[in-house]
Coordinates of C-alpha atoms in Angstrom, one line a residue:
M12 CA 150.5 117.0 102.9
I13 CA 149.9 119.9 105.2
F14 CA 147.5 121.4 102.7
F15 CA 145.6 118.1 102.5
A16 CA 145.3 117.9 106.3
V17 CA 144.0 121.5 106.4
L18 CA 141.5 120.8 103.6
V19 CA 140.1 117.7 105.3
S20 CA 139.9 119.5 108.7
S21 CA 138.1 122.4 107.0
V22 CA 135.5 120.1 105.3
G23 CA 135.1 118.1 108.6
I24 CA 134.4 121.3 110.6
R25 CA 131.9 122.6 108.0
A26 CA 130.1 119.2 107.9
Y27 CA 129.9 119.2 111.7
R28 CA 128.4 122.7 111.6
D29 CA 125.9 121.7 109.0
L30 CA 124.9 118.6 110.9
S31 CA 124.6 120.5 114.1
R32 CA 121.4 122.0 112.8
P33 CA 118.5 119.6 113.6
E34 CA 116.9 119.8 110.2
A35 CA 120.2 119.1 108.4
W36 CA 120.9 116.1 110.7
S37 CA 117.4 114.8 110.0
Y38 CA 117.9 115.1 106.2
W39 CA 121.3 113.4 106.4
R40 CA 120.1 110.6 108.6
E41 CA 117.1 109.9 106.4
S42 CA 119.1 110.1 103.2
Y43 CA 122.0 107.8 104.2
L44 CA 121.2 105.9 107.5
S45 CA 117.5 105.3 108.1
P46 CA 115.0 106.2 105.3
S47 CA 111.5 106.6 106.6
M48 CA 110.0 104.5 103.7
T49 CA 110.8 101.1 102.4
A50 CA 110.6 99.9 98.8
S51 CA 109.9 96.6 97.1
L52 CA 110.0 95.8 93.4
I53 CA 107.2 93.7 92.0
A54 CA 107.8 92.0 88.6
K55 CA 104.1 91.7 87.9
A56 CA 101.6 93.5 90.1
D57 CA 98.0 92.1 89.7
L58 CA 95.9 95.0 91.0
D59 CA 92.5 93.6 90.2
G60 CA 92.9 89.8 90.5
T61 CA 92.6 89.1 86.8
G62 CA 96.1 87.7 86.4
R63 CA 97.3 90.6 84.3
G64 CA 99.8 93.0 85.7
R65 CA 102.7 95.4 85.2
A66 CA 105.9 96.0 86.9
A67 CA 105.5 98.0 90.1
L68 CA 107.5 99.6 92.9
A69 CA 105.7 99.3 96.3
I70 CA 106.7 101.9 98.8
S71 CA 105.4 102.2 102.4
G72 CA 106.0 104.3 105.5
E73 CA 106.0 107.9 106.5
I74 CA 107.0 110.6 104.0
G75 CA 110.0 112.3 105.5
I76 CA 112.2 115.3 104.9
A77 CA 114.3 113.5 102.3
T78 CA 111.8 111.1 100.8
A79 CA 111.6 112.7 97.3
S80 CA 115.3 112.2 96.7
W81 CA 115.0 108.7 98.1
L82 CA 112.2 107.9 95.7
R83 CA 114.1 109.2 92.7
G84 CA 116.9 106.8 93.6
R85 CA 114.7 103.8 94.0
L86 CA 112.9 104.6 90.7
D87 CA 116.3 104.8 88.9
E88 CA 117.2 101.4 90.3
A89 CA 113.8 99.9 89.4
H90 CA 114.0 101.0 85.7
L91 CA 110.2 101.3 85.5
A92 CA 108.7 102.2 82.2
P93 CA 105.9 104.7 81.5
G94 CA 102.6 103.0 82.5
D95 CA 104.2 100.9 85.2
V96 CA 102.9 101.4 88.8
L97 CA 104.0 103.0 92.0
L98 CA 102.1 101.3 94.8
L99 CA 101.7 103.6 97.9
S100 CA 100.9 102.8 101.5
S101 CA 101.5 105.7 103.9
P102 CA 99.9 107.7 106.7
G103 CA 101.4 110.9 105.2
G104 CA 104.2 113.2 106.4
D105 CA 106.0 116.1 104.8
L106 CA 103.7 118.0 102.4
G107 CA 106.5 119.6 100.3
Q108 CA 108.2 116.3 99.8
A109 CA 104.9 114.7 98.8
I110 CA 104.4 117.3 96.1
I111 CA 107.9 116.8 94.7
M112 CA 107.2 113.0 94.7
G113 CA 104.1 113.6 92.7
E114 CA 106.0 115.7 90.2
I115 CA 108.6 112.9 89.9
I116 CA 105.9 110.3 89.4
R117 CA 104.2 112.4 86.7
S118 CA 107.5 113.2 84.9
R119 CA 108.2 109.5 84.5
G120 CA 104.7 108.6 83.2
L121 CA 103.9 106.2 86.1
A122 CA 100.5 105.1 87.3
T123 CA 99.7 105.1 91.0
A124 CA 97.7 102.8 93.2
V125 CA 97.2 102.3 97.0
G126 CA 98.1 98.9 98.4
L127 CA 100.7 96.6 100.1
V128 CA 102.6 93.6 99.0
N129 CA 102.4 90.5 101.2
A130 CA 105.1 87.9 101.7
S131 CA 103.7 85.9 98.7
G132 CA 104.0 88.9 96.4
Q133 CA 100.3 89.5 96.3
I134 CA 98.6 92.9 96.4
E135 CA 96.6 93.7 99.5
R136 CA 94.5 96.7 100.4
S137 CA 96.0 99.5 102.4
F138 CA 95.6 103.3 102.9
C139 CA 97.1 106.5 101.7
A140 CA 96.3 109.5 103.9
S141 CA 97.2 113.2 104.3
A142 CA 100.3 114.2 102.3
C143 CA 100.4 110.7 100.7
V144 CA 97.3 111.7 98.7
L145 CA 99.4 114.5 97.0
A146 CA 102.0 112.0 96.0
Y147 CA 99.3 109.6 94.7
A148 CA 97.9 112.5 92.6
G149 CA 101.0 112.4 90.5
G150 CA 100.0 109.2 88.8
Q151 CA 98.5 108.9 85.4
P152 CA 96.3 106.9 85.6
R153 CA 95.4 106.7 89.3
Y154 CA 94.0 103.2 90.1
G155 CA 91.5 102.7 92.8
V156 CA 92.2 99.3 94.3
E157 CA 89.2 97.7 95.8
G158 CA 89.2 98.0 99.6
S159 CA 92.1 100.5 99.7
A160 CA 91.4 104.0 101.1
L161 CA 92.3 107.6 100.5
G162 CA 92.1 110.0 103.5
V163 CA 92.4 113.8 103.6
H164 CA 92.4 116.4 106.4
R165 CA 93.3 120.0 107.0
F166 CA 97.0 120.8 106.7
V167 CA 98.5 122.5 109.7
T168 CA 101.5 124.7 109.3
S169 CA 103.9 125.6 112.2
T170 CA 106.8 127.5 110.7
P171 CA 108.4 129.6 113.5
G172 CA 108.2 133.3 113.1
R173 CA 105.5 133.4 110.4
D174 CA 101.9 134.5 110.4
P175 CA 100.0 131.2 110.8
V176 CA 97.0 132.5 108.8
A177 CA 99.1 133.7 105.9
E178 CA 101.1 130.5 105.9
T179 CA 98.0 128.4 105.9
Q180 CA 96.6 130.4 102.9
R181 CA 99.9 130.0 101.1
T182 CA 100.0 126.3 101.7
A183 CA 96.3 125.9 100.5
G184 CA 97.1 127.9 97.3
M185 CA 100.2 125.7 96.7
V186 CA 98.2 122.5 97.1
L187 CA 95.3 123.8 95.0
S188 CA 97.7 124.7 92.2
Y189 CA 99.4 121.4 92.3
L190 CA 96.2 119.3 92.2
A191 CA 94.8 121.4 89.3
K192 CA 98.0 120.6 87.4
M193 CA 97.5 116.9 88.1
G194 CA 93.9 117.1 86.9
V195 CA 92.3 116.6 90.3
S196 CA 89.1 118.6 91.2
S197 CA 89.4 121.5 93.7
S198 CA 86.7 119.8 95.7
V199 CA 89.6 117.7 97.3
V200 CA 91.0 120.9 98.9
E201 CA 87.5 121.7 100.2
A202 CA 87.3 118.2 101.7
M203 CA 90.7 118.7 103.3
S204 CA 89.7 122.0 104.9
E205 CA 86.6 120.5 106.6
T206 CA 88.4 118.7 109.4
R207 CA 91.7 118.2 111.3
N208 CA 90.9 114.5 111.6
V209 CA 91.4 112.2 108.6
R210 CA 88.3 112.0 106.4
W211 CA 88.2 108.8 104.4
L212 CA 86.8 109.3 100.9
A213 CA 84.2 106.9 99.7
P214 CA 85.2 105.3 96.3
K215 CA 82.4 107.2 94.4
E216 CA 83.5 110.4 96.1
A217 CA 87.2 109.9 95.1
S218 CA 86.1 109.2 91.5
A219 CA 83.9 112.2 91.4
M220 CA 86.8 114.4 92.4
N221 CA 88.9 112.8 89.7
L222 CA 91.3 111.7 92.3
V223 CA 90.8 108.1 91.3
T224 CA 90.6 107.9 87.5
D225 CA 90.5 104.1 87.1
P226 CA 88.5 102.2 89.8
L227 CA 89.3 98.5 89.9
R228 CA 87.0 95.7 90.9
K229 CA 88.1 92.2 91.5
P230 CA 86.1 89.6 89.5

């Protein structure tokens, strides 16, 4: 009994110390209390208005410090099959988490698209910007929903104690390597580097970059 009490006390103290770090508390809070994204399962997502569709998981919100693990859990619950769709709507967020999300999406053979689900279960246009574009890039294929938008901008790094120039170069290299692996043109990284403000890609531009692989048009 005394051993058990000491063990519990030890674990509690260690957990307190772990959660006393701001980044650890943020991760724990997002993992268990308040995820930064929401998810909704759609039995039959009609992306182009033709009446045909596949199962989809719609996620929306900001990509946070624990979103990749959250996404893995939601996909496990959804039981999507290869070729089913992950529908994204997000202003961006954590770059590293977005890349892991893209890797998860690709490993499961899922397609991606940008959009929202309304109260009637219909797909509406939306946007996917900044780090969200990296998660979207994991899809195969990557649908271009008519009216939805993809936005890119320069990634800014602010890791304390590190050379900002070297850190920016490292980040650019990581993003470039990831996008090449996903079959996206390096011209996306060039577009990112042009401005700190979000640059919305025209549909033809996104297709030319091979970011959108399958443009959809409603009849």
